[in-house]
Short mmCIF file of C-alpha atoms and ligand atoms in Angstrom, two decimals:
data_model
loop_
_atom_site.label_atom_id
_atom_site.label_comp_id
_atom_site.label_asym_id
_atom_site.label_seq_id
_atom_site.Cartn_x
_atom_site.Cartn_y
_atom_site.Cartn_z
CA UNK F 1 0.00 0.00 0.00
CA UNK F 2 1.18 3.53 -0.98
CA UNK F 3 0.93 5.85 2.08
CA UNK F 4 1.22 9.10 -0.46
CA UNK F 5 -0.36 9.45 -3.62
CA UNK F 6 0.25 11.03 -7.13
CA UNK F 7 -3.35 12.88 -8.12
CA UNK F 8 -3.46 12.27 -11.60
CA UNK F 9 -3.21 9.71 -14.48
CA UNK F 10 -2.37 6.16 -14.90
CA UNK F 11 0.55 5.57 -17.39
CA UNK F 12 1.46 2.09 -17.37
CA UNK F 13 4.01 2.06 -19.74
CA UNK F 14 6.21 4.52 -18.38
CA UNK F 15 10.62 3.77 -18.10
CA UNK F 16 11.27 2.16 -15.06
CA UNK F 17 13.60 -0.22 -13.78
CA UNK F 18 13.27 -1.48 -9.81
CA UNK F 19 16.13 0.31 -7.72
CA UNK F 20 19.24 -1.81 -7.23
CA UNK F 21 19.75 -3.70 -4.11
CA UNK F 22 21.96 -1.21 -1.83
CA UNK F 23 21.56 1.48 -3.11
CA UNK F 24 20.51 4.34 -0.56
CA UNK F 25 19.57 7.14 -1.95
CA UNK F 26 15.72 7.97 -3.03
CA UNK F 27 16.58 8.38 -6.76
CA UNK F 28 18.46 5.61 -8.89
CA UNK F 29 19.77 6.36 -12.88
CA UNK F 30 18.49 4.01 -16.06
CA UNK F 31 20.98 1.01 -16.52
CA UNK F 32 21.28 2.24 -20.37
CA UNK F 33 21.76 6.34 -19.54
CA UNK F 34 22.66 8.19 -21.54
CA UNK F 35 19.26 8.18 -23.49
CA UNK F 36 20.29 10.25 -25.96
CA UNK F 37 23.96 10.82 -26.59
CA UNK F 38 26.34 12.74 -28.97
CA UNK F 39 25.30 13.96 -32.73
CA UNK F 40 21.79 12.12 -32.23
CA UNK F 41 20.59 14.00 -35.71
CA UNK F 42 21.93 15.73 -38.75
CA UNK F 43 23.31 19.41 -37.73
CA UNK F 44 22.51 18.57 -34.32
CA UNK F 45 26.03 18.44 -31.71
CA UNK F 46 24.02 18.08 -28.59
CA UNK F 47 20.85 17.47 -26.82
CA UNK F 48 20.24 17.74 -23.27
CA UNK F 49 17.60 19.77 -20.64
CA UNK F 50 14.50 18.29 -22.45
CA UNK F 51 10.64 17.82 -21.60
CA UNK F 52 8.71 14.52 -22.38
CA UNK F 53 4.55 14.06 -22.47
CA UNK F 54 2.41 11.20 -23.10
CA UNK F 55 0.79 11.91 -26.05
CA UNK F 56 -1.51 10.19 -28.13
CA UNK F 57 -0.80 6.77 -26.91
CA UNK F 58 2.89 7.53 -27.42
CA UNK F 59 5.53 10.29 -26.35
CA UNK F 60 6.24 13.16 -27.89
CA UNK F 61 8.72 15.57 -26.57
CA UNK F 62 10.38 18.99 -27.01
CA UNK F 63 14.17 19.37 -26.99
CA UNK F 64 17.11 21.07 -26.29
CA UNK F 65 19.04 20.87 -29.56
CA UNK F 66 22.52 22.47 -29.68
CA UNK F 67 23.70 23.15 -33.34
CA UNK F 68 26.38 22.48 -35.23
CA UNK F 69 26.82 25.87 -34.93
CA UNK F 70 26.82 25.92 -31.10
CA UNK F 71 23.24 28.21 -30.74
CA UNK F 72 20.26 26.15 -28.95
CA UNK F 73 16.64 25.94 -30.76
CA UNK F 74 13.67 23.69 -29.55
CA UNK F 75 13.47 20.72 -32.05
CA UNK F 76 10.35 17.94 -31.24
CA UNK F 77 10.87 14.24 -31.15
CA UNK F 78 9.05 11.26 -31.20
CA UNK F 79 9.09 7.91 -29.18
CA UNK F 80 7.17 5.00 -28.57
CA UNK F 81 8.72 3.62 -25.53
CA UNK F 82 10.03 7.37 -24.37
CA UNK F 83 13.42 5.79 -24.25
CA UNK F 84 14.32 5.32 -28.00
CA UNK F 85 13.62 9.34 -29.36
CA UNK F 86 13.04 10.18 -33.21
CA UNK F 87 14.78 13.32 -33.01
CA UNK F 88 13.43 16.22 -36.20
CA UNK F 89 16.67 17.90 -37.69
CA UNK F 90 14.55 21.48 -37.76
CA UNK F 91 13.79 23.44 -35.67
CA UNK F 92 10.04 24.42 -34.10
CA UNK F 93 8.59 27.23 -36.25
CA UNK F 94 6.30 29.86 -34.08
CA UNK F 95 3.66 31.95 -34.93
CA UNK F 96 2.10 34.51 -32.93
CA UNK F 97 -1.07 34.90 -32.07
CA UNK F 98 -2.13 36.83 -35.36
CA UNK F 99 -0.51 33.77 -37.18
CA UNK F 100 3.06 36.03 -37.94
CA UNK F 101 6.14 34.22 -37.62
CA UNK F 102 7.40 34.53 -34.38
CA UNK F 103 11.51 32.56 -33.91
CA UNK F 104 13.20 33.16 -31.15
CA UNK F 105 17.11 34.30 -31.51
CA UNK F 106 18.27 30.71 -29.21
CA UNK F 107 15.87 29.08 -27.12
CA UNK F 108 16.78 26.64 -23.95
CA UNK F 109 15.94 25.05 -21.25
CA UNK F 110 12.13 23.95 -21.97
CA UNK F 111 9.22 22.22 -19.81
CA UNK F 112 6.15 20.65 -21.81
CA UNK F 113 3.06 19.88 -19.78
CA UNK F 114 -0.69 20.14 -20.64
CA UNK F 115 -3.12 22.44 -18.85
CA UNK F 116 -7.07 21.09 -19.42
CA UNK F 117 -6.66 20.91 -23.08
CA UNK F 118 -3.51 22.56 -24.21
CA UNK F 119 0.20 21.91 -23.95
CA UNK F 120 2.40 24.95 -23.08
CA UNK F 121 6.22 24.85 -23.97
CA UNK F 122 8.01 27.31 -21.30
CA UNK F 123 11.95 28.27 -22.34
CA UNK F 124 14.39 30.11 -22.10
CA UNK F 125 14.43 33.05 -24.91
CA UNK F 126 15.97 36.21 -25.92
CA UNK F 127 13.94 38.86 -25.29
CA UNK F 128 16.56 41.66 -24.75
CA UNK F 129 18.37 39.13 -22.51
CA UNK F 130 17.58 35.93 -21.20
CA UNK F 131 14.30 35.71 -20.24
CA UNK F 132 10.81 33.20 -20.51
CA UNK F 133 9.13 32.40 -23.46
CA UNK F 134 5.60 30.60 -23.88
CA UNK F 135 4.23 29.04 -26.41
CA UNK F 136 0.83 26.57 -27.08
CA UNK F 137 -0.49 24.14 -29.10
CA UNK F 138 -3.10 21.38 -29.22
CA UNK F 139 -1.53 19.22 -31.91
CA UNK F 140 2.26 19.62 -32.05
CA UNK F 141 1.92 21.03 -35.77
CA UNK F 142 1.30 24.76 -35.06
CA UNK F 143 2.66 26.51 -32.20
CA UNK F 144 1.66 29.57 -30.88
CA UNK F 145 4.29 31.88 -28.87
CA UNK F 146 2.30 34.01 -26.44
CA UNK F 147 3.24 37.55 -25.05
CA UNK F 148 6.30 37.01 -23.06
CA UNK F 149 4.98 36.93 -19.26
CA UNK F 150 8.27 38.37 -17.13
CA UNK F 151 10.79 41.06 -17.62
CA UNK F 152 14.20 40.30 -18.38
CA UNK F 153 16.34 38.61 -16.89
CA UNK F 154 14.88 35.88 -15.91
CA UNK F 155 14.90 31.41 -16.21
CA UNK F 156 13.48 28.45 -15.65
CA UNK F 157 9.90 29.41 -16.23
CA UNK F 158 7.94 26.15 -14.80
CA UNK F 159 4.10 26.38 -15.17
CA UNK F 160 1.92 24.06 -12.87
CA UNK F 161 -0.46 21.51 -14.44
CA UNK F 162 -3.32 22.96 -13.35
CA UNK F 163 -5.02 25.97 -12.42
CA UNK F 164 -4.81 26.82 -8.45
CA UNK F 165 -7.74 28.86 -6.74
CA UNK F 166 -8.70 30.05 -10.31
CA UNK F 167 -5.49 31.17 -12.01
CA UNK F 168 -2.21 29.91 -13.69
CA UNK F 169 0.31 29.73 -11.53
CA UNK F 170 4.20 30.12 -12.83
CA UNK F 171 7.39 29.18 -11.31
CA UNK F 172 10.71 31.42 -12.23
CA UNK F 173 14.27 32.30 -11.22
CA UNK F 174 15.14 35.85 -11.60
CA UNK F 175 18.54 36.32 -12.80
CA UNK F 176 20.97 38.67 -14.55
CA UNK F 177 22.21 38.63 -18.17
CA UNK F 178 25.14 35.98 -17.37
CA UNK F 179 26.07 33.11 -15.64
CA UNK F 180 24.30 34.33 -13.08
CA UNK F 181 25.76 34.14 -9.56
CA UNK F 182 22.97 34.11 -7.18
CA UNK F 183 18.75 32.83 -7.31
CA UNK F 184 15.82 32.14 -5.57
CA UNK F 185 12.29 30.62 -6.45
CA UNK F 186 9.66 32.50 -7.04
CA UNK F 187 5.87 32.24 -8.33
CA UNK F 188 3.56 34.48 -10.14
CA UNK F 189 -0.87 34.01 -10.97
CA UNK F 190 -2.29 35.44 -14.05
CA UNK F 191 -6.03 34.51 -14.95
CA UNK F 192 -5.06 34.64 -18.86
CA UNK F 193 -1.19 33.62 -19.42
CA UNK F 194 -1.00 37.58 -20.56
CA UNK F 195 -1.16 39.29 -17.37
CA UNK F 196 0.80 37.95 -14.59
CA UNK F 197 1.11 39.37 -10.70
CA UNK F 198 0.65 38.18 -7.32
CA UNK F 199 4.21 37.64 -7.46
CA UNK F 200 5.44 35.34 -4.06
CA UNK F 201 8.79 34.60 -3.18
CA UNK F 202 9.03 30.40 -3.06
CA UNK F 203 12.09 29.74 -1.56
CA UNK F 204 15.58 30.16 -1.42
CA UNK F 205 19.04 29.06 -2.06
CA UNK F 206 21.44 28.17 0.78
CA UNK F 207 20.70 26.26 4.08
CA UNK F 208 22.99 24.16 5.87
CA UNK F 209 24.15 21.90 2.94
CA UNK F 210 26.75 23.47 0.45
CA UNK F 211 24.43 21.80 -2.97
CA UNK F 212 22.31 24.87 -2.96
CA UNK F 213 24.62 27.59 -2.04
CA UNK F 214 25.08 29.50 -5.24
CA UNK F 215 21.46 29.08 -6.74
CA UNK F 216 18.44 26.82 -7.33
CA UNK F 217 15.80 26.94 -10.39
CA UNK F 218 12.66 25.02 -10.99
CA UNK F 219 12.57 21.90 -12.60
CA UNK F 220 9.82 19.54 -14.30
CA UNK F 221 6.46 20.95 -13.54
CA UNK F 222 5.38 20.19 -10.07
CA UNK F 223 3.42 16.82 -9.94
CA UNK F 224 0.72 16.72 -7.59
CA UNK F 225 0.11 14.74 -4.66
CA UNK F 226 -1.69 13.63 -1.74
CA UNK F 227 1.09 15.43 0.66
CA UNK F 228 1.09 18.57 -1.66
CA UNK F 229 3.05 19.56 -4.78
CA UNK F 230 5.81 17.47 -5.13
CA UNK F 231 8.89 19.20 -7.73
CA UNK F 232 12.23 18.36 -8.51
CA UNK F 233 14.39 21.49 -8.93
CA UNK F 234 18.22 22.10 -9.30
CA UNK F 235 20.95 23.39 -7.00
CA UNK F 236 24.29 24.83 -7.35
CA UNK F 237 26.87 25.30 -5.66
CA UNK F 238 30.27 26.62 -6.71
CA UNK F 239 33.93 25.03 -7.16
CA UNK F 240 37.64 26.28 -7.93
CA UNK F 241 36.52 24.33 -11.16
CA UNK F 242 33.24 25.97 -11.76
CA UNK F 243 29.51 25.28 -10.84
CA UNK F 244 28.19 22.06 -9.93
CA UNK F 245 24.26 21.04 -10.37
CA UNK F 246 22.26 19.08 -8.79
CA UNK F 247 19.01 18.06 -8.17
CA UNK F 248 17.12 18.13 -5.12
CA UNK F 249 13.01 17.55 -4.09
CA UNK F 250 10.73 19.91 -2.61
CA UNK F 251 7.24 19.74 -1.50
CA UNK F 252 4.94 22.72 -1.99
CA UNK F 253 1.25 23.64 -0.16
CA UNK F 254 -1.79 22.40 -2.71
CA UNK F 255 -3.58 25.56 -2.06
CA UNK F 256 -0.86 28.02 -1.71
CA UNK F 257 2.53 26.73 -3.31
CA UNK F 258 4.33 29.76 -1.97
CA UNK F 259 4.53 28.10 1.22
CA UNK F 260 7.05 24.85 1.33
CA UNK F 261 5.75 22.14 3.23
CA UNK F 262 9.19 19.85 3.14
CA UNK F 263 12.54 20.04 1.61
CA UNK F 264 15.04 17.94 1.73
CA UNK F 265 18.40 19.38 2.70
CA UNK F 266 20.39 16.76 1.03
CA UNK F 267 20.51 16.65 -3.15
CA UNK F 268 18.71 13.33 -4.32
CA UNK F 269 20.35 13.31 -7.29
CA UNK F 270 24.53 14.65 -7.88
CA UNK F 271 26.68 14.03 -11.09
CA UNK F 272 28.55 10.99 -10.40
CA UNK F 273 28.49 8.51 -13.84
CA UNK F 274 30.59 9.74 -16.83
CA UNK F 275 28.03 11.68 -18.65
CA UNK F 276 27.11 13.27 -15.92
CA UNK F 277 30.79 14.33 -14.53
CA UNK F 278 32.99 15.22 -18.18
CA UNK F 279 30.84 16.79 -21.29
CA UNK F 280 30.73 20.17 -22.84
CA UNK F 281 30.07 21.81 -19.70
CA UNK F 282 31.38 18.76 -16.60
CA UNK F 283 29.08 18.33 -13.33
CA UNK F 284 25.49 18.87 -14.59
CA UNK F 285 22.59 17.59 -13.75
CA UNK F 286 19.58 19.49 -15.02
CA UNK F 287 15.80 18.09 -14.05
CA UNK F 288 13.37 18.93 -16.31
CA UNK F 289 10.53 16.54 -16.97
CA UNK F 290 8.96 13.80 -15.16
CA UNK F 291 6.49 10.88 -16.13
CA UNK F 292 4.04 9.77 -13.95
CA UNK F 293 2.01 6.19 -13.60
CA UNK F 294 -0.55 7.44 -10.72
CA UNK F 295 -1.67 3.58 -10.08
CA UNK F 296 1.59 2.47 -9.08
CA UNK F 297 2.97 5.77 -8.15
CA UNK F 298 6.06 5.48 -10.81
CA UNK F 299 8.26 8.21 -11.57
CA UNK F 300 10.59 8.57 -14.24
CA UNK F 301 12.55 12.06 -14.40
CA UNK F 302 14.32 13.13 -17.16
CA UNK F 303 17.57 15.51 -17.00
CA UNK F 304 20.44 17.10 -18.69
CA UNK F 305 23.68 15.62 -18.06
CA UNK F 306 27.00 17.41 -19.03
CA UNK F 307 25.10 19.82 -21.56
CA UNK F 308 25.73 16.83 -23.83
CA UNK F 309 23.22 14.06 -22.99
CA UNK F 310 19.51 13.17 -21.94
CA UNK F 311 19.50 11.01 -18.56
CA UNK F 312 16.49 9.34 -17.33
CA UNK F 313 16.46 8.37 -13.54
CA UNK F 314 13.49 6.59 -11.17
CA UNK F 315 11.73 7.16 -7.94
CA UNK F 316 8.50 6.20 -6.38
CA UNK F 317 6.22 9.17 -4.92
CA UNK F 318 5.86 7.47 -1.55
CA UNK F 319 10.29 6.76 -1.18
CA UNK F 320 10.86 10.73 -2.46
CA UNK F 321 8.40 11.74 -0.14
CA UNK F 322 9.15 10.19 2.70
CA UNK F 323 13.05 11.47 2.10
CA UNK F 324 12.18 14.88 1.73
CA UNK F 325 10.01 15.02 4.68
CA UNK F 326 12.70 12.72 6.76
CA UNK F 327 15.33 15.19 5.88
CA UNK F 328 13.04 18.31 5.99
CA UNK F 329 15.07 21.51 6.31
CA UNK F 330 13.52 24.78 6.85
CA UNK F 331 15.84 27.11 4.99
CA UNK F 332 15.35 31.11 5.72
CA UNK F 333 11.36 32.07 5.45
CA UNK F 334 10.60 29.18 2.63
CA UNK F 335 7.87 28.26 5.20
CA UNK F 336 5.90 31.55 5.14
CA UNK F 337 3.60 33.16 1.65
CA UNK F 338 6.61 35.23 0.28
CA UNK F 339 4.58 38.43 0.29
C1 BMA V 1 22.42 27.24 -16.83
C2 BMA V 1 21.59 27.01 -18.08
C3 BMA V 1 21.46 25.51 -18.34
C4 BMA V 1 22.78 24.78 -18.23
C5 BMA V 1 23.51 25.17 -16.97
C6 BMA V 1 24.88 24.54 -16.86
O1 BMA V 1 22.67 28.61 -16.67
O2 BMA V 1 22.20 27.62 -19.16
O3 BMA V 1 20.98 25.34 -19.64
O4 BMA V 1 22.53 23.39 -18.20
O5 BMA V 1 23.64 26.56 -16.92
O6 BMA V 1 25.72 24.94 -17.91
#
């Protein structure tokens, strides 16, 4: 019997592979990582920090593609086991909402996930700097790029699955125009996905561990659960050689995910295989999609490793749960509505 539950849909044929005897931690990798590895498609070098849906009996996905030429664009991909990808050699082509084309300069970093009956793609985009793009569509043949909802700088633009108390409710990481050097979580409503406000402070880097120090951004949109919101979310902390990410769990109120109910102050998931530890940019791991089966409470997440590779790793909602609420850490005012 599961003591927690995932609220949402059954998906029997998700990855998964049982965790390995002795192994401790909550989180354990796919025997056959990386998923996708080097040159997976004509003019494509890289592809890593992608989102994966269920989608018509099958998968469908949107990825990070890094050119030959070294920029990042959003190509889709196809998959019937969400293992094996079919990766398309162009590019997504936006419109905007009068039907004008609408390309972003580079375009990183996305989350997929379907709200009622549409599926949003949130990245990262140029708009004067790095900031959050949005885009819909129904059936993953025209795409429609919305107003951009946030002022520059900003990342990691994570929209939950459903409306809460009425209104969309989106996850971001102010930033500056770099690599930047500092971050917290924060959340913003909008009735519309055109005007946003209510802006709350989530919660913030640091604590007692050293993971988080430098910065943490949202990851896979938040899955929900009997014990509230449930996310995965990356944290960063810097070296002599550079910044090293992470990935740690965090569970947010149902009703008012401003408020963190449980965090775990240990990282569930670190670079510590090959593709994780030595690619074009070493000691990343980069969460940013998850599938669910809600009947047997199955989670497979898929990250970036190494800004080179797609790595898919498992956990069941009630052994993540019970870790992040076993190794709960209040960290500075996470606790309180971030008013
Ligand atoms: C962040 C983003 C991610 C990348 C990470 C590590 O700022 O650009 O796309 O995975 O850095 O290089």
């Amino acid at each position: 019997m599961n003591k927690f539950n995932i609220i949402g849909e059954a998906l029997p044929n998700i990855p998964w592979e049982e965790k390995p005897e002795n192994h401790h931690a909550p989180v354990w990798r796919h025997s056959q990582n990386p998923v996708i590895k080097r040159n997976p498609v004509n003019g494509v070098s890289r592809i890593f920090n992608s989102a994966v849906v269920p989608y018509e009996g099958k998968y469908i996905g949107v990825f990070r593609a890094e050119l030959v030429n070294g920029r990042p664009h959003l190509h889709l991909g196809w998959s019937e086991d969400a293992l094996k990808w079919d990766i398309d050699e162009n590019r997504i082509e936006f419109v905007d909402e009068n039907g004008d084309p609408y390309q972003p300069n580079y375009a990183y970093d996305p989350r997929l996930l379907k709200v009622e009956d549409t599926y949003y793609i949130i990245w990262c985009t140029d708009f004067y700097g790095a900031a959050i793009g949005v885009a819909k569509t129904k059936d993953f043949k025209e795409f429609v790029r919305l107003e951009n909802p946030f002022l520059p700088f900003n990342r990691n633009g994570v929209l939950f699955p459903r409306r809460i108390n009425g209104n969309y409710v989106m996850l971001s990481r102010p930033s500056d125009s770099g690599h930047t050097p500092f971050g917290d979580i924060f959340l913003s409503e909008s009735p519309d996905l055109t005007f946003w406000g209510k802006h709350r402070h989530v919660m913030s880097k640091g604590g007692d561990g050293w993971w988080q120090a430098v910065k943490i951004g949202g990851g896979p949109a938040p899955i929900e659960t009997s014990e509230g919101w449930l996310m995965f979310y990356h944290g960063v902390t810097g070296t002599c050689n550079g910044l090293v990410y992470s990935m740690g769990s965090v569970i947010l109120d149902l009703e008012n995910p401003s408020k963190v109910k449980y965090r775990s102050k240990n990282f569930v998931l670190t670079p510590e295989e090959w593709y994780e530890e030595k690619g074009f940019v070493d000691n990343v791991i980069f969460p940013c999609a998850t599938l669910t089966d809600a009947d047997t409470g199955r989670i497979a997440i898929y990250y970036g490793a190494a800004d080179t590779y797609v790595g898919v790793a498992y956990t069941t909602v009630d052994e993540i749960i019970k870790y992040t609420i076993e190794n709960h850490e209040d960290i500075a005012d996470d606790n309180e509505l971030g008013k």
